[in-house]
mmCIF file of C-alpha atoms in Angstrom:
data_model
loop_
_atom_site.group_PDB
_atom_site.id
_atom_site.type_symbol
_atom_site.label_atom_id
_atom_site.label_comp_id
_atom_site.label_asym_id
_atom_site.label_seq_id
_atom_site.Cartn_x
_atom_site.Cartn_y
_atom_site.Cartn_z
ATOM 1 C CA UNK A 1 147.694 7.178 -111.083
ATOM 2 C CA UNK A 2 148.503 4.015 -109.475
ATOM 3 C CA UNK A 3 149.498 4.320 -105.889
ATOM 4 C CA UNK A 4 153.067 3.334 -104.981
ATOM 5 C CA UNK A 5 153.026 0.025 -103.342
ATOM 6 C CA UNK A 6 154.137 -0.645 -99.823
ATOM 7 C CA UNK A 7 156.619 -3.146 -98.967
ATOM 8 C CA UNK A 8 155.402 -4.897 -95.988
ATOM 9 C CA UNK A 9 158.421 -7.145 -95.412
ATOM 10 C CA UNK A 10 161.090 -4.105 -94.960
ATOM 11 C CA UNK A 11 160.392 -2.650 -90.870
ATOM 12 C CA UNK A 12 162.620 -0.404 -89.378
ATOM 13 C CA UNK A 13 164.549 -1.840 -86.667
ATOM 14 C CA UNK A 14 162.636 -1.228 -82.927
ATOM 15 C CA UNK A 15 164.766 1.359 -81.789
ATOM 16 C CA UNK A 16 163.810 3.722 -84.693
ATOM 17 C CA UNK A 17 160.198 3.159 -83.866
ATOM 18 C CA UNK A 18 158.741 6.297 -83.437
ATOM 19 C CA UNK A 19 156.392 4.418 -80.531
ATOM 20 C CA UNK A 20 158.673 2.911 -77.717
ATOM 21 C CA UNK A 21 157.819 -0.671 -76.948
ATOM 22 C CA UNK A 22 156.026 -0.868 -73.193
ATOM 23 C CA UNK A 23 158.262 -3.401 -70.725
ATOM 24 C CA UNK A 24 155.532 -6.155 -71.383
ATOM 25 C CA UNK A 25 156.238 -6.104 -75.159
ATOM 26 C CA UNK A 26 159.976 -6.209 -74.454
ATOM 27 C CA UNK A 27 159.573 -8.756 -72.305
ATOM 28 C CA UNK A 28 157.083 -10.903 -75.275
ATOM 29 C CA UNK A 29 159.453 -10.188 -77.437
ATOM 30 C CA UNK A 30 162.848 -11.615 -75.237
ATOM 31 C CA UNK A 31 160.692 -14.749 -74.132
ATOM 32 C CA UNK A 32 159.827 -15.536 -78.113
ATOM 33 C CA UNK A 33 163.364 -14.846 -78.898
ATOM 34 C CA UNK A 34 163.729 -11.919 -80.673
ATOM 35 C CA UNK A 35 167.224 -10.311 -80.954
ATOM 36 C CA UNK A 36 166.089 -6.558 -81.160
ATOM 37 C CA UNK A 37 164.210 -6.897 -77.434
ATOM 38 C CA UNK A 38 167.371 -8.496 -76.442
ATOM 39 C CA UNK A 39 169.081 -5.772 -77.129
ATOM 40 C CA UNK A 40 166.072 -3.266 -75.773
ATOM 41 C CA UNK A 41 166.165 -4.925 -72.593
ATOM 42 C CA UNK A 42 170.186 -4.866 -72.062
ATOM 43 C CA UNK A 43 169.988 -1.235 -72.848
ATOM 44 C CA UNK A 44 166.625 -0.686 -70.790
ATOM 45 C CA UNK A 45 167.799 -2.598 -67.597
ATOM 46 C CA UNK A 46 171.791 -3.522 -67.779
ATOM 47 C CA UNK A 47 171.745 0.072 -65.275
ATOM 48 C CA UNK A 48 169.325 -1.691 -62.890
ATOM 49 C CA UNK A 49 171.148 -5.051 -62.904
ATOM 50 C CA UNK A 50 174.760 -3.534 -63.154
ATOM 51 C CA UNK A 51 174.074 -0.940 -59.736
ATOM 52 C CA UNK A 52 172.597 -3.840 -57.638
ATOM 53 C CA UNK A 53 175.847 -5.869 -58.429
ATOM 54 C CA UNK A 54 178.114 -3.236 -57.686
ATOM 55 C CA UNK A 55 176.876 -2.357 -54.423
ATOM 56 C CA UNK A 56 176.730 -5.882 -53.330
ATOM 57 C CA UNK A 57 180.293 -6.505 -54.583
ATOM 58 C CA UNK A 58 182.016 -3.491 -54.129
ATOM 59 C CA UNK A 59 183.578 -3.965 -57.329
ATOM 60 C CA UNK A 60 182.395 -2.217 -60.841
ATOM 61 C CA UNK A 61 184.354 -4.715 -62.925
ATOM 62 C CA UNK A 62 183.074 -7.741 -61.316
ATOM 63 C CA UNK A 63 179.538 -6.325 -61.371
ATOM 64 C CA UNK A 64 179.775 -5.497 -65.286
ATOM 65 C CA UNK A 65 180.972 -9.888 -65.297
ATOM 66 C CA UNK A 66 177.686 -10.650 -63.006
ATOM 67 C CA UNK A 67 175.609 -8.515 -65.501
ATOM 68 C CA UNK A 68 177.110 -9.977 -68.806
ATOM 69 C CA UNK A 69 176.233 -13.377 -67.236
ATOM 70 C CA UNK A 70 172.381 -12.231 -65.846
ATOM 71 C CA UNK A 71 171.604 -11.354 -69.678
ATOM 72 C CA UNK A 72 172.915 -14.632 -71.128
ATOM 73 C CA UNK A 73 171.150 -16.727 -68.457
ATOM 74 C CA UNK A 74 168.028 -14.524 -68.901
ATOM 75 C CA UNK A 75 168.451 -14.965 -73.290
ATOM 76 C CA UNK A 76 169.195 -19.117 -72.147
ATOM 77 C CA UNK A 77 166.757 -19.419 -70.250
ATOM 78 C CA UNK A 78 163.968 -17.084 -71.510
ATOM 79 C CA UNK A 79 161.265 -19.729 -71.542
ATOM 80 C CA UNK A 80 161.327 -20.282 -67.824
ATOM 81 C CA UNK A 81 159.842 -16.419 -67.650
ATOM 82 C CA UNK A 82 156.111 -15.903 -66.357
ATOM 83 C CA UNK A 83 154.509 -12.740 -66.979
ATOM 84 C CA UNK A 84 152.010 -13.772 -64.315
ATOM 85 C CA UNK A 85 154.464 -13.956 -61.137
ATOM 86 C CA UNK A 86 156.000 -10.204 -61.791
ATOM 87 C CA UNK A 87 157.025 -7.833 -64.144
ATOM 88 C CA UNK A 88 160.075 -8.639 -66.363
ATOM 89 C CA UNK A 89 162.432 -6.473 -64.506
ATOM 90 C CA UNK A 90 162.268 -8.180 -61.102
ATOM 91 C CA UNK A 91 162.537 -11.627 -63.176
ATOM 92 C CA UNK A 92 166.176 -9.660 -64.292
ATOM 93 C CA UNK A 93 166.398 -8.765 -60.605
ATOM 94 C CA UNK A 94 166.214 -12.488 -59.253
ATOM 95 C CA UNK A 95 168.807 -14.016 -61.698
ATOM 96 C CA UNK A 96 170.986 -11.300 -60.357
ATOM 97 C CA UNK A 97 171.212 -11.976 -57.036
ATOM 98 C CA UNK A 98 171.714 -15.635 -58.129
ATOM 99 C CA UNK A 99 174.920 -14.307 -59.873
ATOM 100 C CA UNK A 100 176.027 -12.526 -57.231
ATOM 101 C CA UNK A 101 175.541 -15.579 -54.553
ATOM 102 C CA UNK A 102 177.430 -17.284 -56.924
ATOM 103 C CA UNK A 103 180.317 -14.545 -57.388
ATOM 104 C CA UNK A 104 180.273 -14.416 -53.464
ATOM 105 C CA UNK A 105 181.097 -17.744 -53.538
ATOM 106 C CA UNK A 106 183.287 -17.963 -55.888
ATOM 107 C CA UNK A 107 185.273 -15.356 -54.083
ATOM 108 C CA UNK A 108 185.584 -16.926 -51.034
ATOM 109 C CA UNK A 109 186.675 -20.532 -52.604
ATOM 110 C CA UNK A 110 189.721 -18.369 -53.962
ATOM 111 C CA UNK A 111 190.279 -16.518 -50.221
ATOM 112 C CA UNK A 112 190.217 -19.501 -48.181
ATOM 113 C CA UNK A 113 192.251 -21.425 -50.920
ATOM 114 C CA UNK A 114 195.529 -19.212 -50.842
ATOM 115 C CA UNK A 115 194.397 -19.209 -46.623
ATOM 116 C CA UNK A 116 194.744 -22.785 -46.423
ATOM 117 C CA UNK A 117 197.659 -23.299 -47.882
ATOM 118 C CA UNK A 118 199.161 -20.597 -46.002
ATOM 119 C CA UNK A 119 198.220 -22.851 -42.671
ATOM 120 C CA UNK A 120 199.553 -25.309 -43.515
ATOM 121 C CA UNK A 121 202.561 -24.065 -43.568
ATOM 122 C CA UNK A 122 202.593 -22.854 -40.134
ATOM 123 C CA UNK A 123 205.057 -24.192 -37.866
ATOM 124 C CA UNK A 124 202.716 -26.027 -35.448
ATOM 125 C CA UNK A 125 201.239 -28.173 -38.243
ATOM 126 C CA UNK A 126 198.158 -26.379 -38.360
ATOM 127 C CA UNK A 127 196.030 -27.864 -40.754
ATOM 128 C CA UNK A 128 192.717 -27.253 -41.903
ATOM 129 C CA UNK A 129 190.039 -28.995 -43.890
ATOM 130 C CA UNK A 130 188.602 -27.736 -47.198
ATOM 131 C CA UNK A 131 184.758 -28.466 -47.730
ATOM 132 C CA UNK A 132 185.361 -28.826 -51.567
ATOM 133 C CA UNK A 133 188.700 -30.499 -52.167
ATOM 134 C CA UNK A 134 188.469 -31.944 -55.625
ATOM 135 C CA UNK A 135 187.844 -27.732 -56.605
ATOM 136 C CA UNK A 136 190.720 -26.700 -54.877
ATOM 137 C CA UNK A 137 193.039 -29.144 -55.642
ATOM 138 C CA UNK A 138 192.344 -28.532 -59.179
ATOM 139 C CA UNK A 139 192.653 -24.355 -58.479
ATOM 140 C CA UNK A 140 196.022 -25.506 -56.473
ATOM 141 C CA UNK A 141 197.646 -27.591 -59.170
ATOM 142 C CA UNK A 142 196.820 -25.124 -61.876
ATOM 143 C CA UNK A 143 198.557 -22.206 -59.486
ATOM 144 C CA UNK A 144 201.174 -24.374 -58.336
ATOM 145 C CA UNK A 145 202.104 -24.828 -61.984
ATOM 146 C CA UNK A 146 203.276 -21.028 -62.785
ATOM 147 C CA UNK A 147 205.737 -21.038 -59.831
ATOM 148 C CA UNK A 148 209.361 -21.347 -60.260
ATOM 149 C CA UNK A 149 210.838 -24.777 -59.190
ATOM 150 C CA UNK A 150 211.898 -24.206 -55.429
ATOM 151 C CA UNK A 151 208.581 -22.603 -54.320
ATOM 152 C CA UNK A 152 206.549 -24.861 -56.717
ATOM 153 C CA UNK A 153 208.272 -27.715 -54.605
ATOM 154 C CA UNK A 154 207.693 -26.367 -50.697
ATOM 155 C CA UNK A 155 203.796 -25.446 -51.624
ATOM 156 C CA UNK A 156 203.304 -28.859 -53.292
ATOM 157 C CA UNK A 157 204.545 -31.023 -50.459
ATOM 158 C CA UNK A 158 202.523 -28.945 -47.923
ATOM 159 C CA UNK A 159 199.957 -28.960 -49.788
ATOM 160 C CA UNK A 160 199.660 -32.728 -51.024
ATOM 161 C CA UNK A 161 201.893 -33.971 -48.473
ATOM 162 C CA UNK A 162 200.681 -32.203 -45.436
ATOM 163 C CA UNK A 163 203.712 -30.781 -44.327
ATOM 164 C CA UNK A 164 204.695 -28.442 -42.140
ATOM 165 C CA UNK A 165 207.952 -25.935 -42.813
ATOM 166 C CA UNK A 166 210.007 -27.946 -40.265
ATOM 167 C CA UNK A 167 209.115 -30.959 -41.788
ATOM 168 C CA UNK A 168 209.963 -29.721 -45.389
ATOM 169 C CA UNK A 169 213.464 -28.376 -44.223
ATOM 170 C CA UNK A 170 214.074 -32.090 -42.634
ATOM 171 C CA UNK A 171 213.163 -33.927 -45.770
ATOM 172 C CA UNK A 172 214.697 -31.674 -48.745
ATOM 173 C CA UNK A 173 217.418 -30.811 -46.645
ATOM 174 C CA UNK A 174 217.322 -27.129 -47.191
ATOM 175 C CA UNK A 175 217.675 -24.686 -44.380
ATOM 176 C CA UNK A 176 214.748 -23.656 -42.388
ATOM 177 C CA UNK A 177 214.874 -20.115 -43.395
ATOM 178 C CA UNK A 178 215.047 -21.406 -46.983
ATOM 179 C CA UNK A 179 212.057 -23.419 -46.350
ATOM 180 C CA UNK A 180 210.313 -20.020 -45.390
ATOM 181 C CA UNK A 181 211.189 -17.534 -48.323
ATOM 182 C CA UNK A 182 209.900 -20.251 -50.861
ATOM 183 C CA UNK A 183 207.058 -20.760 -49.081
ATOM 184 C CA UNK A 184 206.030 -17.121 -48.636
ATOM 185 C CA UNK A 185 207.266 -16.100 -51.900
ATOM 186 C CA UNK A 186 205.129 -18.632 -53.463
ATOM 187 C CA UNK A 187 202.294 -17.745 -51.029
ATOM 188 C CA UNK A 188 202.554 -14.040 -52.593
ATOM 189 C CA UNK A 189 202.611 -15.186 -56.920
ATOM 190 C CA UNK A 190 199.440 -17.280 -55.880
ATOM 191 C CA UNK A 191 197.566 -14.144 -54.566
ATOM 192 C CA UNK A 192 198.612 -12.228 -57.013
ATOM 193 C CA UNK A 193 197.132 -14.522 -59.819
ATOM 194 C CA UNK A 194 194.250 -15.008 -57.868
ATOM 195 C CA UNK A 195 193.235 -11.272 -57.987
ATOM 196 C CA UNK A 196 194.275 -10.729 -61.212
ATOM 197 C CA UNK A 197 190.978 -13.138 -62.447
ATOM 198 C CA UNK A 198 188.074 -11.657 -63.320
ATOM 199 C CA UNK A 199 185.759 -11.760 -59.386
ATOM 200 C CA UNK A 200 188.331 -12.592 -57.617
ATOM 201 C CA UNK A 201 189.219 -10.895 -54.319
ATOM 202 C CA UNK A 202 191.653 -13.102 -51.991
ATOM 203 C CA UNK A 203 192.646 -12.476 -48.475
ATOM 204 C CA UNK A 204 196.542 -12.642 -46.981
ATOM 205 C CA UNK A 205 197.403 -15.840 -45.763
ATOM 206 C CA UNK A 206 198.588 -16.580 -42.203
#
């Protein structure tokens, strides 16, 4: 009887290997760009990656963002791993914290945004200086866009004019108090679509 060939192209998928794969073959595996030990590793370490996020952030959402982005820029960037500076878990560990620095950031941009503009609206002309204006001005003018008219108006000319309430209620003509209630009402939609994005956490403005 002639034994029943065996079909060497047709493998089971890895993760009904009877054998589990060791890290190191994972991590061969990632770097040569195969899709099953992408999908080993996410399930293997997205706990590991996901925890240290969340207690850095103090926000589970966010750190579930920080970890989608860790495995991307891992898969992207898969060629820059060495198996000869560290295992392939602390290689997941260091594009973490580079996430995170960069969600910190990211954070504060947004805070001191919504801050600034609040400033400037103090009566004393208060101003401050923002150390990356092209961003914000783009973040501003994107914002500024979703307010109704009358507040649109008072944040836009403190903003881009440098105005202070008095000021505003001189030039437009509309009472002080007016001035105010725009202002602060606008002030208030802004923070509100700030912390509705994804990372975002901004702070009350003065």
């Amino acid at each position: 009887m002639t034994a029943p060939s065996v079909d060497t192209e047709t493998r089971p998928p890895l993760g009904s290997e009877p054998r589990a794969l060791s890290d190191r073959e994972v991590a061969d595996g990632f770097v040569s760009g195969d899709e099953r030990c992408l999908a080993v590793a996410h399930a293997r370490w997205h706990g590991l990656v996901h925890a240290l996020a969340a207690r850095t952030l103090g926000d589970a959402r966010e750190a579930e963002d920080v970890g989608q982005q860790v495995f991307l820029a891992a898969w992207r960037g898969r060629a820059g791993y060495r198996p000869e500076r560290g295992p392939f878990p602390g290689w997941l560990v260091g594009i973490t914290r580079r996430k995170i620095a960069d969600a910190l950031a990211a954070r504060t941009r947004r805070r001191d945004l919504v801050v600034a503009v609040g400033e400037r609206l103090s009566p004393d002309g208060v101003s401050v200086q923002e150390p990356d204006r092209v961003v914000e001005r783009l973040v501003v003018t994107g914002e500024l866009a979703k307010l109704p008219a009358a507040q649109r108006e008072v944040l836009a000319m403190a903003f881009y004019g440098d105005l202070t309430q008095v000021q505003i209620a001189e030039r437009t003509g509309m009472p002080l108090g007016t001035v105010k209630s725009h202002a602060r009402r606008g002030l208030d939609r802004m923070r509100r679509s700030l912390s509705e994005t994804p990372g975002v956490r901004t702070a009350t403005a003065g």
